[in-house]
XYZ file of C-alpha atoms in Angstrom:
772
model
C 130.353 198.040 -87.609
C 126.986 196.414 -87.135
C 125.033 199.614 -87.419
C 126.694 200.647 -90.619
C 125.818 197.267 -92.008
C 122.182 197.810 -91.248
C 122.106 201.155 -92.942
C 123.200 199.437 -96.088
C 120.210 197.169 -96.281
C 118.109 199.785 -98.071
C 117.604 202.955 -96.084
C 114.304 204.526 -95.127
C 114.443 207.749 -97.119
C 111.491 210.017 -97.655
C 110.473 209.775 -101.302
C 112.721 212.001 -103.337
C 112.057 212.975 -106.925
C 114.781 211.265 -108.911
C 115.030 213.853 -111.662
C 117.780 216.251 -112.626
C 117.436 217.904 -116.003
C 120.962 219.338 -116.084
C 122.481 215.953 -115.247
C 120.677 214.324 -118.165
C 121.601 217.115 -120.559
C 125.252 216.965 -119.524
C 125.804 213.221 -119.797
C 123.693 212.759 -122.920
C 125.841 215.353 -124.663
C 129.116 213.783 -123.472
C 128.025 210.405 -124.805
C 129.533 208.225 -122.072
C 126.565 205.834 -122.380
C 126.463 203.663 -125.538
C 123.792 204.453 -128.142
C 120.406 202.965 -127.316
C 121.210 202.353 -123.634
C 120.270 205.760 -122.203
C 116.880 204.699 -120.843
C 118.342 201.589 -119.236
C 121.099 203.733 -117.686
C 118.632 206.230 -116.185
C 116.288 203.464 -115.017
C 119.176 201.728 -113.195
C 120.119 204.987 -111.446
C 116.584 205.222 -110.064
C 116.650 201.697 -108.622
C 118.022 201.167 -105.095
C 121.490 199.631 -104.986
C 121.671 195.934 -104.086
C 123.519 195.341 -100.819
C 126.898 193.701 -101.340
C 129.206 192.010 -98.912
C 132.727 190.680 -99.020
C 134.150 187.804 -97.034
C 137.513 188.696 -95.542
C 139.853 186.784 -97.786
C 142.994 186.033 -95.807
C 141.727 184.174 -92.793
C 142.203 180.447 -93.037
C 138.528 180.331 -92.199
C 137.273 182.411 -95.125
C 136.394 179.052 -96.665
C 134.503 178.099 -93.526
C 132.493 181.314 -93.604
C 131.701 180.853 -97.284
C 130.655 177.279 -96.587
C 128.473 178.428 -93.697
C 126.842 181.156 -95.831
C 126.076 178.857 -98.740
C 125.175 175.635 -96.954
C 123.295 177.100 -94.054
C 121.986 180.638 -94.487
C 121.392 180.719 -98.246
C 119.854 177.265 -98.112
C 117.316 178.471 -95.551
C 116.389 181.329 -97.874
C 115.887 179.035 -100.833
C 112.130 178.665 -100.891
C 111.320 181.481 -98.549
C 108.344 183.709 -99.279
C 107.753 187.003 -97.529
C 104.359 188.689 -98.095
C 103.750 186.318 -100.985
C 107.014 187.332 -102.651
C 109.700 184.735 -103.257
C 112.973 185.905 -101.710
C 115.715 186.293 -104.296
C 118.791 184.178 -103.661
C 122.051 186.096 -103.101
C 124.471 185.824 -106.052
C 128.252 185.866 -106.052
C 129.957 188.654 -108.056
C 131.314 186.850 -111.089
C 134.490 188.929 -111.333
C 135.547 188.791 -107.671
C 138.084 185.992 -107.042
C 137.095 182.794 -105.202
C 133.401 183.641 -104.683
C 134.323 185.927 -101.810
C 131.904 188.746 -102.748
C 128.096 188.520 -102.916
C 125.162 190.730 -103.691
C 121.633 190.452 -102.464
C 118.472 192.399 -103.159
C 117.137 192.001 -99.637
C 115.952 195.274 -98.213
C 116.012 196.140 -94.561
C 112.257 195.980 -94.369
C 112.220 192.389 -95.583
C 115.032 191.380 -93.240
C 112.755 192.114 -90.299
C 109.875 190.064 -91.578
C 110.843 186.446 -91.101
C 112.813 184.508 -88.510
C 115.079 182.955 -91.173
C 115.973 186.372 -92.493
C 116.334 187.710 -88.985
C 118.817 184.927 -88.328
C 120.735 185.733 -91.519
C 120.694 189.375 -90.505
C 122.154 188.671 -87.060
C 124.832 186.558 -88.697
C 125.779 189.448 -90.992
C 125.907 192.032 -88.235
C 127.888 189.884 -85.845
C 130.384 188.645 -88.472
C 130.871 192.242 -89.611
C 131.785 193.209 -86.057
C 134.444 190.463 -85.960
C 135.942 191.595 -89.227
C 135.025 188.417 -91.108
C 132.624 190.173 -93.443
C 132.620 193.718 -94.807
C 129.638 195.438 -96.247
C 131.111 197.231 -99.194
C 129.801 198.526 -102.482
C 130.709 196.191 -105.331
C 132.511 198.826 -107.411
C 134.535 199.959 -104.417
C 136.149 196.496 -104.297
C 137.800 197.052 -107.701
C 140.724 199.435 -106.947
C 142.479 197.183 -104.389
C 142.138 194.206 -106.754
C 143.784 196.161 -109.593
C 146.587 197.373 -107.333
C 148.128 193.902 -107.580
C 149.452 193.736 -104.015
C 152.036 191.291 -102.667
C 152.843 190.783 -98.975
C 156.195 192.602 -99.256
C 154.741 195.812 -100.729
C 154.898 199.161 -98.971
C 151.472 200.655 -99.587
C 150.052 204.144 -99.143
C 146.279 204.629 -99.072
C 145.992 208.406 -99.542
C 142.305 209.115 -98.853
C 141.395 206.032 -96.905
C 138.295 206.702 -94.753
C 135.947 205.015 -94.047
C 138.329 202.139 -94.729
C 136.710 199.251 -96.605
C 139.378 199.411 -99.325
C 142.081 199.696 -96.656
C 140.759 196.479 -95.117
C 141.099 194.751 -98.490
C 144.720 195.907 -98.756
C 145.526 194.590 -95.264
C 144.071 191.220 -96.227
C 146.322 191.057 -99.263
C 149.382 191.663 -97.066
C 148.372 188.673 -94.960
C 147.687 186.349 -97.867
C 149.826 183.758 -96.087
C 148.456 183.353 -92.570
C 151.590 181.510 -91.473
C 153.669 184.665 -91.719
C 152.860 186.742 -88.623
C 154.842 189.774 -89.849
C 154.708 190.324 -93.611
C 157.442 192.675 -94.863
C 154.954 195.077 -96.390
C 152.673 197.555 -94.629
C 149.775 199.905 -95.247
C 149.903 203.554 -94.255
C 146.276 204.697 -94.330
C 145.804 208.454 -94.428
C 142.802 210.710 -94.180
C 142.575 214.497 -93.954
C 139.653 214.403 -91.527
C 140.741 213.712 -87.969
C 137.370 212.313 -86.942
C 137.076 210.020 -89.932
C 140.501 208.620 -89.073
C 138.807 206.811 -86.191
C 136.558 204.977 -88.625
C 139.783 203.753 -90.214
C 141.123 202.697 -86.844
C 137.911 200.807 -86.175
C 138.005 199.042 -89.566
C 141.669 198.124 -89.245
C 141.277 196.887 -85.650
C 138.896 194.190 -86.782
C 141.690 192.685 -88.878
C 144.269 192.537 -86.076
C 147.296 193.380 -88.204
C 150.651 194.650 -86.915
C 151.319 196.139 -90.374
C 148.917 199.065 -90.543
C 149.340 202.670 -89.438
C 146.620 205.337 -89.556
C 147.835 208.899 -90.135
C 146.098 212.254 -90.461
C 147.363 214.590 -93.214
C 146.142 216.552 -96.191
C 146.778 214.061 -98.997
C 147.809 216.797 -101.426
C 150.779 217.659 -99.203
C 151.443 214.432 -97.332
C 155.054 214.607 -96.122
C 157.949 212.587 -97.524
C 158.895 209.990 -94.949
C 162.382 208.680 -94.305
C 163.525 205.209 -93.419
C 166.794 203.832 -92.246
C 168.389 201.559 -94.850
C 171.577 199.956 -93.491
C 172.377 203.026 -91.437
C 171.636 205.516 -94.242
C 168.539 207.677 -94.250
C 166.551 207.315 -97.432
C 163.236 208.673 -98.638
C 160.459 206.116 -98.412
C 158.968 205.415 -101.836
C 155.854 203.239 -101.975
C 155.468 200.154 -104.182
C 151.709 200.625 -104.396
C 149.516 203.676 -103.890
C 145.746 203.795 -103.719
C 144.506 207.231 -104.687
C 140.737 207.116 -104.213
C 140.127 210.856 -104.283
C 137.225 212.932 -102.921
C 134.761 213.386 -105.779
C 131.314 214.689 -106.678
C 129.950 211.177 -106.147
C 127.443 211.130 -108.987
C 128.172 207.413 -109.374
C 126.562 206.892 -105.958
C 123.092 208.288 -106.753
C 121.491 204.900 -106.112
C 122.790 204.973 -102.554
C 123.121 208.689 -101.766
C 119.787 209.908 -102.987
C 120.616 213.544 -102.126
C 122.876 213.660 -105.175
C 119.754 213.881 -107.368
C 118.863 217.238 -105.828
C 122.365 218.584 -105.387
C 124.034 217.599 -108.655
C 125.530 220.431 -110.704
C 128.620 220.682 -112.899
C 130.049 223.105 -110.328
C 131.094 220.272 -107.962
C 133.396 218.731 -110.532
C 134.922 222.065 -111.497
C 135.710 222.730 -107.846
C 137.203 219.313 -107.160
C 139.336 218.910 -110.287
C 142.289 220.942 -108.942
C 142.384 219.097 -105.620
C 142.138 215.728 -107.369
C 145.048 216.631 -109.636
C 147.156 217.810 -106.685
C 146.501 214.630 -104.725
C 147.284 212.410 -107.724
C 150.466 214.421 -108.392
C 151.565 214.048 -104.792
C 150.893 210.319 -105.104
C 153.048 209.723 -108.178
C 155.883 211.720 -106.610
C 156.006 209.210 -103.773
C 155.677 206.128 -105.972
C 158.740 203.931 -106.438
C 159.979 203.402 -109.982
C 158.200 200.348 -111.348
C 155.435 200.936 -108.776
C 151.708 201.055 -109.490
C 149.167 203.687 -108.489
C 145.426 203.222 -108.855
C 143.417 206.456 -109.242
C 139.690 206.066 -108.675
C 136.506 208.073 -108.144
C 132.850 207.186 -107.658
C 132.020 209.775 -110.292
C 131.228 209.399 -113.997
C 132.472 212.874 -114.875
C 135.456 213.165 -117.263
C 136.504 216.447 -115.579
C 137.289 214.439 -112.427
C 138.524 211.420 -114.324
C 140.132 211.494 -117.781
C 140.995 215.201 -117.482
C 142.954 214.548 -114.273
C 144.733 211.516 -115.741
C 145.544 213.305 -119.011
C 147.040 216.320 -117.174
C 149.062 214.017 -114.990
C 150.391 212.091 -117.997
C 151.198 215.307 -119.829
C 153.080 216.733 -116.848
C 154.970 213.493 -116.349
C 156.634 213.740 -119.803
C 156.766 209.988 -120.199
C 157.556 209.118 -116.561
C 154.080 207.569 -116.211
C 152.016 205.271 -118.371
C 148.538 203.819 -118.121
C 148.535 200.053 -117.594
C 146.290 197.954 -119.802
C 144.115 196.027 -117.356
C 141.481 194.894 -119.844
C 142.282 191.225 -119.208
C 142.232 191.567 -115.402
C 139.010 190.805 -113.471
C 137.357 188.810 -116.261
C 133.575 189.048 -115.963
C 133.636 192.732 -114.983
C 131.730 194.749 -117.608
C 133.452 198.059 -118.256
C 133.602 200.928 -120.726
C 136.938 202.252 -122.019
C 138.079 205.768 -121.072
C 137.034 208.576 -123.461
C 139.346 210.960 -125.350
C 136.961 213.814 -126.197
C 134.819 215.834 -123.812
C 133.660 219.399 -123.173
C 133.323 221.598 -120.118
C 129.985 222.934 -118.895
C 129.198 225.712 -116.427
C 126.330 225.272 -114.000
C 124.190 227.609 -116.119
C 124.424 225.053 -118.928
C 126.979 226.939 -121.067
C 129.482 224.675 -122.922
C 133.149 225.279 -123.764
C 135.109 223.189 -126.266
C 138.582 224.553 -125.508
C 140.485 226.815 -123.138
C 140.776 229.722 -125.564
C 136.964 230.075 -125.629
C 136.723 230.632 -121.869
C 135.996 234.317 -121.067
C 138.348 235.997 -118.581
C 135.725 236.215 -115.833
C 135.334 232.410 -115.924
C 139.007 231.547 -115.891
C 139.095 230.924 -112.148
C 136.293 228.352 -112.333
C 137.464 226.634 -115.477
C 141.134 225.675 -115.822
C 143.211 224.653 -118.841
C 143.829 221.182 -117.354
C 140.107 220.423 -117.654
C 140.185 220.256 -121.453
C 141.119 217.256 -123.567
C 144.520 217.192 -125.269
C 144.235 218.645 -128.780
C 147.408 217.183 -130.290
C 146.362 213.847 -131.859
C 149.836 212.280 -131.583
C 150.105 213.150 -127.899
C 146.578 211.960 -127.272
C 147.239 208.636 -128.950
C 150.382 208.067 -126.876
C 148.366 208.545 -123.666
C 146.126 205.508 -124.272
C 143.270 207.062 -122.297
C 141.039 204.211 -123.440
C 142.928 202.074 -120.882
C 141.017 203.837 -118.095
C 137.785 202.086 -117.198
C 134.328 203.354 -116.387
C 131.676 201.207 -114.760
C 128.104 202.059 -115.757
C 125.339 201.129 -113.288
C 123.036 199.352 -115.728
C 125.679 196.930 -117.021
C 125.952 194.880 -113.839
C 123.506 196.427 -111.387
C 126.179 198.411 -109.491
C 127.112 201.998 -108.681
C 128.996 204.138 -111.215
C 132.791 204.201 -110.957
C 136.036 205.196 -112.665
C 139.487 203.586 -112.378
C 142.887 204.265 -113.942
C 146.007 202.205 -113.237
C 149.310 204.091 -113.590
C 152.821 202.684 -113.725
C 155.858 204.806 -112.950
C 158.722 204.316 -115.419
C 161.171 206.941 -114.132
C 161.322 209.854 -111.638
C 158.941 212.743 -112.248
C 160.661 215.430 -114.372
C 160.518 218.006 -111.558
C 162.119 215.552 -109.105
C 165.106 214.845 -111.356
C 167.344 217.364 -109.624
C 166.063 216.534 -106.201
C 168.848 215.814 -103.695
C 168.557 212.289 -102.336
C 167.421 212.966 -98.789
C 167.091 216.691 -98.476
C 163.558 217.622 -97.584
C 161.912 220.876 -96.996
C 160.276 220.981 -93.595
C 156.759 219.642 -93.573
C 154.503 222.532 -94.399
C 151.178 223.310 -92.885
C 148.408 222.208 -95.174
C 147.592 225.868 -95.755
C 150.928 226.681 -97.344
C 150.468 224.255 -100.161
C 147.051 225.400 -101.217
C 148.563 226.751 -104.406
C 146.471 225.444 -107.223
C 148.046 223.682 -110.121
C 146.084 226.189 -112.098
C 148.319 229.122 -111.211
C 150.842 228.072 -113.788
C 149.244 227.570 -117.176
C 150.930 224.201 -117.629
C 150.216 222.254 -114.487
C 152.067 222.531 -111.193
C 155.657 221.890 -112.273
C 157.009 225.229 -111.209
C 155.459 225.143 -107.766
C 156.840 221.744 -107.020
C 160.297 222.767 -108.242
C 160.359 225.583 -105.726
C 159.326 223.419 -102.846
C 161.609 220.473 -103.499
C 164.615 222.659 -104.181
C 164.041 225.272 -101.510
C 167.540 225.394 -100.101
C 167.646 228.589 -98.138
C 169.687 228.844 -94.953
C 166.587 229.078 -92.785
C 165.396 225.602 -93.668
C 168.905 224.173 -93.209
C 169.044 225.508 -89.652
C 165.605 224.138 -88.917
C 166.584 220.788 -90.370
C 169.642 220.610 -88.078
C 167.576 221.493 -85.029
C 165.097 218.869 -86.011
C 167.741 216.228 -86.513
C 169.123 216.782 -83.035
C 165.607 216.344 -81.630
C 165.145 213.195 -83.626
C 168.380 211.690 -82.389
C 167.400 212.476 -78.812
C 163.966 210.917 -79.072
C 165.329 207.924 -80.966
C 167.649 207.173 -78.047
C 164.602 207.118 -75.804
C 162.631 205.063 -78.303
C 159.811 207.580 -78.221
C 157.915 208.467 -81.361
C 155.405 210.967 -80.176
C 154.228 214.053 -81.974
C 156.372 217.029 -80.950
C 154.816 218.985 -78.094
C 153.904 221.848 -80.365
C 150.996 224.265 -80.166
C 150.134 223.229 -83.695
C 148.714 219.933 -82.520
C 145.562 221.713 -81.412
C 144.635 222.236 -85.038
C 144.545 218.532 -85.588
C 141.781 217.608 -83.230
C 142.371 214.982 -80.587
C 145.943 214.754 -79.266
C 147.180 211.184 -79.392
C 149.498 209.634 -76.821
C 153.035 209.036 -78.041
C 154.239 205.614 -79.172
C 157.057 204.471 -76.928
C 159.088 201.414 -77.861
C 160.104 199.142 -75.013
C 163.784 199.754 -74.168
C 166.199 196.830 -74.790
C 166.646 196.187 -71.084
C 163.126 196.855 -69.808
C 162.714 194.655 -66.702
C 159.043 194.312 -67.656
C 159.890 191.914 -70.443
C 161.859 189.212 -68.649
C 159.026 187.650 -66.637
C 156.855 187.688 -69.777
C 159.545 185.937 -71.787
C 160.009 183.288 -69.089
C 156.322 182.716 -68.373
C 155.366 182.128 -72.015
C 158.747 180.640 -73.043
C 158.992 183.046 -75.969
C 161.147 181.945 -78.884
C 164.589 183.612 -79.115
C 163.477 184.930 -82.513
C 160.661 186.953 -80.894
C 161.111 190.562 -82.108
C 160.875 192.317 -78.742
C 162.255 195.512 -80.314
C 158.833 195.873 -81.899
C 156.896 196.100 -78.641
C 155.495 199.487 -77.787
C 153.274 201.192 -75.242
C 151.240 204.375 -75.377
C 152.500 205.910 -72.131
C 155.716 207.643 -71.209
C 155.130 207.725 -67.495
C 153.167 205.594 -65.084
C 152.399 201.894 -65.253
C 152.395 200.324 -68.681
C 148.950 198.790 -69.004
C 148.929 197.475 -72.559
C 151.703 196.215 -74.805
C 151.283 196.605 -78.552
C 153.291 195.258 -81.404
C 154.186 196.554 -84.866
C 156.199 194.972 -87.645
C 159.892 195.768 -87.925
C 159.286 197.851 -91.065
C 156.653 200.029 -89.386
C 158.945 200.479 -86.404
C 161.525 201.878 -88.828
C 158.947 204.345 -90.179
C 157.791 205.393 -86.700
C 161.273 205.962 -85.302
C 162.485 208.030 -88.239
C 159.513 210.344 -88.716
C 158.132 211.223 -85.327
C 158.293 214.972 -86.007
C 156.580 214.835 -89.362
C 153.814 212.358 -88.925
C 150.497 212.774 -87.205
C 150.009 209.138 -86.276
C 146.509 208.341 -85.053
C 146.993 204.658 -84.365
C 149.204 201.692 -85.043
C 150.104 198.385 -83.482
C 148.053 195.448 -82.319
C 147.473 194.696 -78.629
C 149.345 191.567 -77.536
C 149.410 191.750 -73.705
C 147.284 193.458 -71.065
C 148.250 194.092 -67.467
C 146.380 191.950 -65.032
C 145.636 193.809 -61.816
C 146.639 190.902 -59.560
C 148.797 189.107 -62.107
C 152.007 189.400 -60.106
C 150.959 186.521 -57.893
C 150.625 184.336 -61.013
C 154.234 184.623 -62.111
C 153.422 187.183 -64.791
C 151.702 190.546 -64.626
C 150.548 190.408 -68.238
C 147.867 188.233 -69.761
C 147.563 187.494 -73.473
C 145.149 189.596 -75.523
C 142.886 187.779 -77.981
C 143.288 190.360 -80.746
C 147.032 189.790 -80.918
C 147.062 186.054 -80.380
C 147.421 184.987 -84.013
C 150.474 187.251 -84.330
C 151.974 186.111 -81.032
C 151.138 182.415 -81.124
C 154.020 181.293 -83.391
C 156.509 182.588 -80.775
C 154.918 181.008 -77.672
C 156.320 177.684 -76.428
C 154.705 177.310 -73.019
C 151.208 177.378 -71.554
C 149.568 175.951 -74.662
C 146.761 173.452 -74.194
C 145.484 171.538 -77.194
C 141.755 171.102 -76.881
C 139.186 169.025 -78.745
C 136.089 170.486 -80.383
C 133.867 169.552 -77.400
C 136.174 171.514 -75.099
C 135.992 174.522 -77.402
C 132.184 174.435 -77.277
C 132.233 174.388 -73.475
C 134.745 177.250 -73.329
C 132.657 179.390 -75.652
C 129.230 178.723 -74.178
C 129.921 178.659 -70.440
C 130.936 181.537 -68.257
C 133.543 179.911 -66.019
C 133.287 176.139 -66.429
C 134.773 173.744 -63.813
C 137.731 171.677 -64.952
C 135.676 168.532 -64.466
C 133.590 169.468 -67.508
C 136.525 169.107 -69.911
C 137.931 166.050 -71.643
C 140.284 163.937 -69.543
C 143.267 164.888 -71.761
C 142.657 168.573 -71.116
C 142.265 167.985 -67.384
C 145.596 166.120 -67.345
C 147.450 168.915 -69.154
C 146.040 171.590 -66.903
C 146.976 169.736 -63.723
C 150.714 170.387 -64.141
C 150.358 173.998 -65.136
C 150.547 177.088 -62.945
C 147.483 179.284 -62.735
C 147.232 182.275 -65.057
C 146.934 183.197 -68.727
C 147.007 180.312 -71.227
C 146.639 179.565 -74.915
C 143.913 177.146 -76.019
C 144.552 175.646 -79.433
C 142.167 173.611 -81.553
C 143.565 171.711 -84.533
C 141.115 170.228 -87.023
C 141.046 166.475 -87.552
C 140.966 165.691 -91.294
C 139.524 162.276 -90.355
C 136.376 164.090 -89.162
C 135.364 166.219 -92.158
C 132.125 167.281 -90.446
C 133.969 169.034 -87.652
C 135.356 172.525 -88.078
C 138.269 172.371 -90.521
C 140.241 175.482 -89.588
C 142.543 175.898 -86.588
C 141.478 178.169 -83.709
C 143.661 179.886 -81.110
C 141.943 181.294 -78.031
C 143.250 183.183 -75.013
C 142.171 181.676 -71.750
C 142.650 181.788 -68.009
C 143.298 178.878 -65.761
C 141.936 179.298 -62.274
C 142.136 176.942 -59.282
C 139.176 174.853 -60.325
C 138.079 176.316 -63.609
C 139.159 177.160 -67.115
C 137.722 180.039 -69.107
C 138.176 181.695 -72.496
C 138.692 185.454 -72.739
C 137.146 186.104 -76.119
C 134.906 189.017 -77.154
C 131.266 188.162 -77.689
C 131.109 188.435 -81.462
C 134.182 186.291 -81.874
C 132.627 183.644 -79.603
C 129.493 183.659 -81.692
C 131.590 183.416 -84.831
C 133.456 180.290 -83.711
C 130.258 178.690 -82.424
C 128.493 179.330 -85.719
C 131.394 177.819 -87.623
C 131.037 174.734 -85.413
C 127.355 174.526 -86.236
C 126.139 175.547 -82.759
C 122.889 177.492 -82.962
C 123.471 180.959 -81.504
C 120.387 182.709 -82.806
C 118.353 184.711 -80.280
C 115.036 185.892 -81.667
C 114.318 189.578 -81.106
C 111.689 190.683 -78.694
C 108.604 192.216 -80.206
C 109.290 195.238 -82.427
C 106.857 197.332 -80.364
C 108.786 196.880 -77.153
C 111.910 198.162 -78.813
C 110.133 201.104 -80.295
C 108.745 202.120 -76.912
C 112.125 202.278 -75.263
C 112.922 205.858 -74.551
C 116.171 207.453 -75.627
C 116.986 207.785 -71.929
C 116.736 204.066 -71.205
C 118.899 203.257 -74.175
C 121.562 205.694 -73.031
C 121.381 204.264 -69.533
C 121.821 200.743 -70.848
C 124.786 201.763 -72.955
C 126.352 203.478 -69.954
C 126.021 200.310 -67.901
C 127.590 198.043 -70.467
C 130.593 200.337 -70.669
C 131.678 199.712 -67.089
C 134.826 197.695 -66.865
C 135.930 197.769 -70.460
C 139.384 198.891 -71.330
C 140.086 201.988 -73.339
C 139.955 200.269 -76.680
C 136.657 198.605 -75.995
C 135.230 201.975 -75.130
C 136.548 203.604 -78.235
C 135.192 200.700 -80.262
C 131.910 200.985 -78.467
C 131.564 204.647 -79.260
C 132.281 204.003 -82.905
C 129.691 201.261 -82.920
C 127.238 203.506 -81.162
C 127.819 206.243 -83.634
C 127.115 203.795 -86.443
C 124.268 201.887 -84.873
C 120.627 202.752 -84.776
C 119.232 203.220 -81.322
C 116.791 200.358 -81.917
C 119.503 197.707 -81.944
C 119.668 195.442 -78.920
C 122.649 195.831 -76.647
C 122.092 192.641 -74.715
C 124.739 191.710 -72.181
C 124.632 187.987 -71.587
C 126.835 186.577 -68.813
C 128.996 184.778 -71.351
C 130.105 187.906 -72.997
C 130.677 189.945 -69.884
C 133.532 187.644 -68.994
C 135.160 188.792 -72.198
C 134.800 192.381 -71.179
C 136.621 191.556 -68.023
C 136.200 193.637 -64.988
C 139.925 193.311 -64.374
C 140.440 196.463 -66.324
C 139.851 198.863 -63.500
C 137.582 201.790 -63.964
C 140.304 204.336 -63.246
C 141.045 204.721 -66.974
C 137.455 205.228 -67.841
C 136.855 208.879 -67.111
C 139.858 209.893 -69.132
C 139.193 207.441 -71.906
C 135.608 208.451 -72.370
C 136.669 212.060 -72.753
C 139.246 211.033 -75.303
C 137.033 208.590 -77.046
C 134.310 211.134 -77.551
C 136.640 213.271 -79.549
C 137.538 210.162 -81.508
C 134.140 209.697 -82.866
C 132.647 211.048 -86.021
C 129.311 210.514 -87.635
C 129.531 207.814 -90.325
C 130.314 209.469 -93.621
C 126.590 210.122 -94.043
C 127.119 213.700 -92.963
C 129.714 214.511 -95.519
C 128.380 216.851 -98.098
C 127.532 215.381 -101.479
C 130.309 217.438 -102.992
C 132.761 215.088 -101.374
C 131.340 211.604 -101.486
C 133.437 208.539 -100.769
C 132.258 204.991 -100.509
């Protein structure tokens, strides 16, 4: 969100001493930095990280945004001086495809100092809110690129929060904007219930019907089943992103606390968890599938040691892919094959047999390099890659790309669909370390557990599943256990075949016969259905077949909203802007093609009279019943200076007026792309600083009136990310987007719910578990 963006433009930290003697001793000894480069490496770590941003790549208007950035904003920065210092021009990242990623050395302090920069800053914040730009660390963009995603891939993102990589994966699914429902999907998981809402917030900006956010411990994420031609089969993923929790010493430039807190202990504690998560990942990977393992740590204990143990355990089922020719322009170091283990008191161990008995809980055999030269050579550990900060002015990072050749040896005897019941996270906290040679034996027991007890349970469960499938309900079971998992989500209820709700909608919008109405769902079992959401057919399959196993936090994209007095307009449901690009291909009625002048009027005026529009538009509207409409702008190639990407807006036709129902940031986005100046200069800094906490809270409370549940949830996330100093101006234009139609009856409930949704941005997470 906007606030998070701001935090990235160089934070205001108290001066911290960027020294850590143990860190230097450790990494010097391991030799991960080439000879002669040590001083450059340390100097880079002490410099603040340049802010980087990524333009969302799948929108037809990514090109327009890029054009706008380069031709307008960067041009205005060209000869800019602030305090006698020439402002450095932003640069594109040479290795990121199609110039869609940029880095800039502008700090937050500078951004406040000149109106041109202020304008650029507002652009960044507002476009981030719309999902057109993501502020993301450069190195964190690498894993999704190396995952090699196609739109038909089933993807699992195991440790997904806060979600910038997840957003990249969603974009890749929608590479072709003309396909509203790609066959692939992303299941984004995170162990932390609160952080799951950051994922929801990130995914919402991209308006995709192909993403589901779930909340499990990645090291024991359950096997899911899908229905394949009437047979139940285990779901194996084509692509898995395994970006594990790590010590985060690659993020020292951004998370300055790491300087103080760094010790070898963090890595020793995380190694087992990282290996368990990676193991669980490869178990669920389809044969021929690809898994990317990554950390923002430089430490071989969390990196090569995990990969080597995984390869050794896999007995040839896995191999490292050679990606040295991918992402040309990215400077990288090959993985290492020799390393040692150090305790936090500085004591080194070369091999497992040297570790004294009293240390054998802290240090595990899987942490040591493979001794056998033949075996080591066959592993090709040099195919891993390590990014060093001083090579390209980035954070530090590690990536390994694994390909699965055959089933894992311990899954060979696994019956096709038999599963043990999903265990509580606690039951699986058996460390790989308990068996000297990795976790084979543990996994054998769990996959082959065939005792009568579990059979009975399985039968009971199946009968439940059948029952709830008939009703089309995929809610979590009403079990006491749910309390452990934080906020209790509403169930997902698919619209029954014969729901009378649907007929008037189908008639009013003349929906195409191919419209997949089976994929419509609501979040209520009783009472009036207020919102209709939509998921892809493949996600519907997942939801219906796994309701007892999965803790689903969110899925589906809102396509229709109930209109309180809509009945009198022939249809009780109006179109929702966030779902319009998905829905539009199926709509055959109530579409008005508008020219660029009309679009400008719609986006700048609150409730303009029909007489303000072009005569063509007035003609079309005359024959149309009042109510929800689609406004479509198609670019004219004859007029290259006009906006060159199509726009679809939701609108409302009244008796004498025509208005667009589009959220504020999206309005600003379209106006900017059309070259309309939308910059509002800030009031004096002092005024802002004098506002008391109380006033700010009061203002926020006011702006929340009349929003629907999602807007409130979104607002709370934004609030949790934003600094109090940010303006929350409510101009009349945007309040129409927040429509007061959504009655306030939901609000009390939703604000209670939404509060539990919200977590502090990942700033609070301890340095021992840093994720970008």
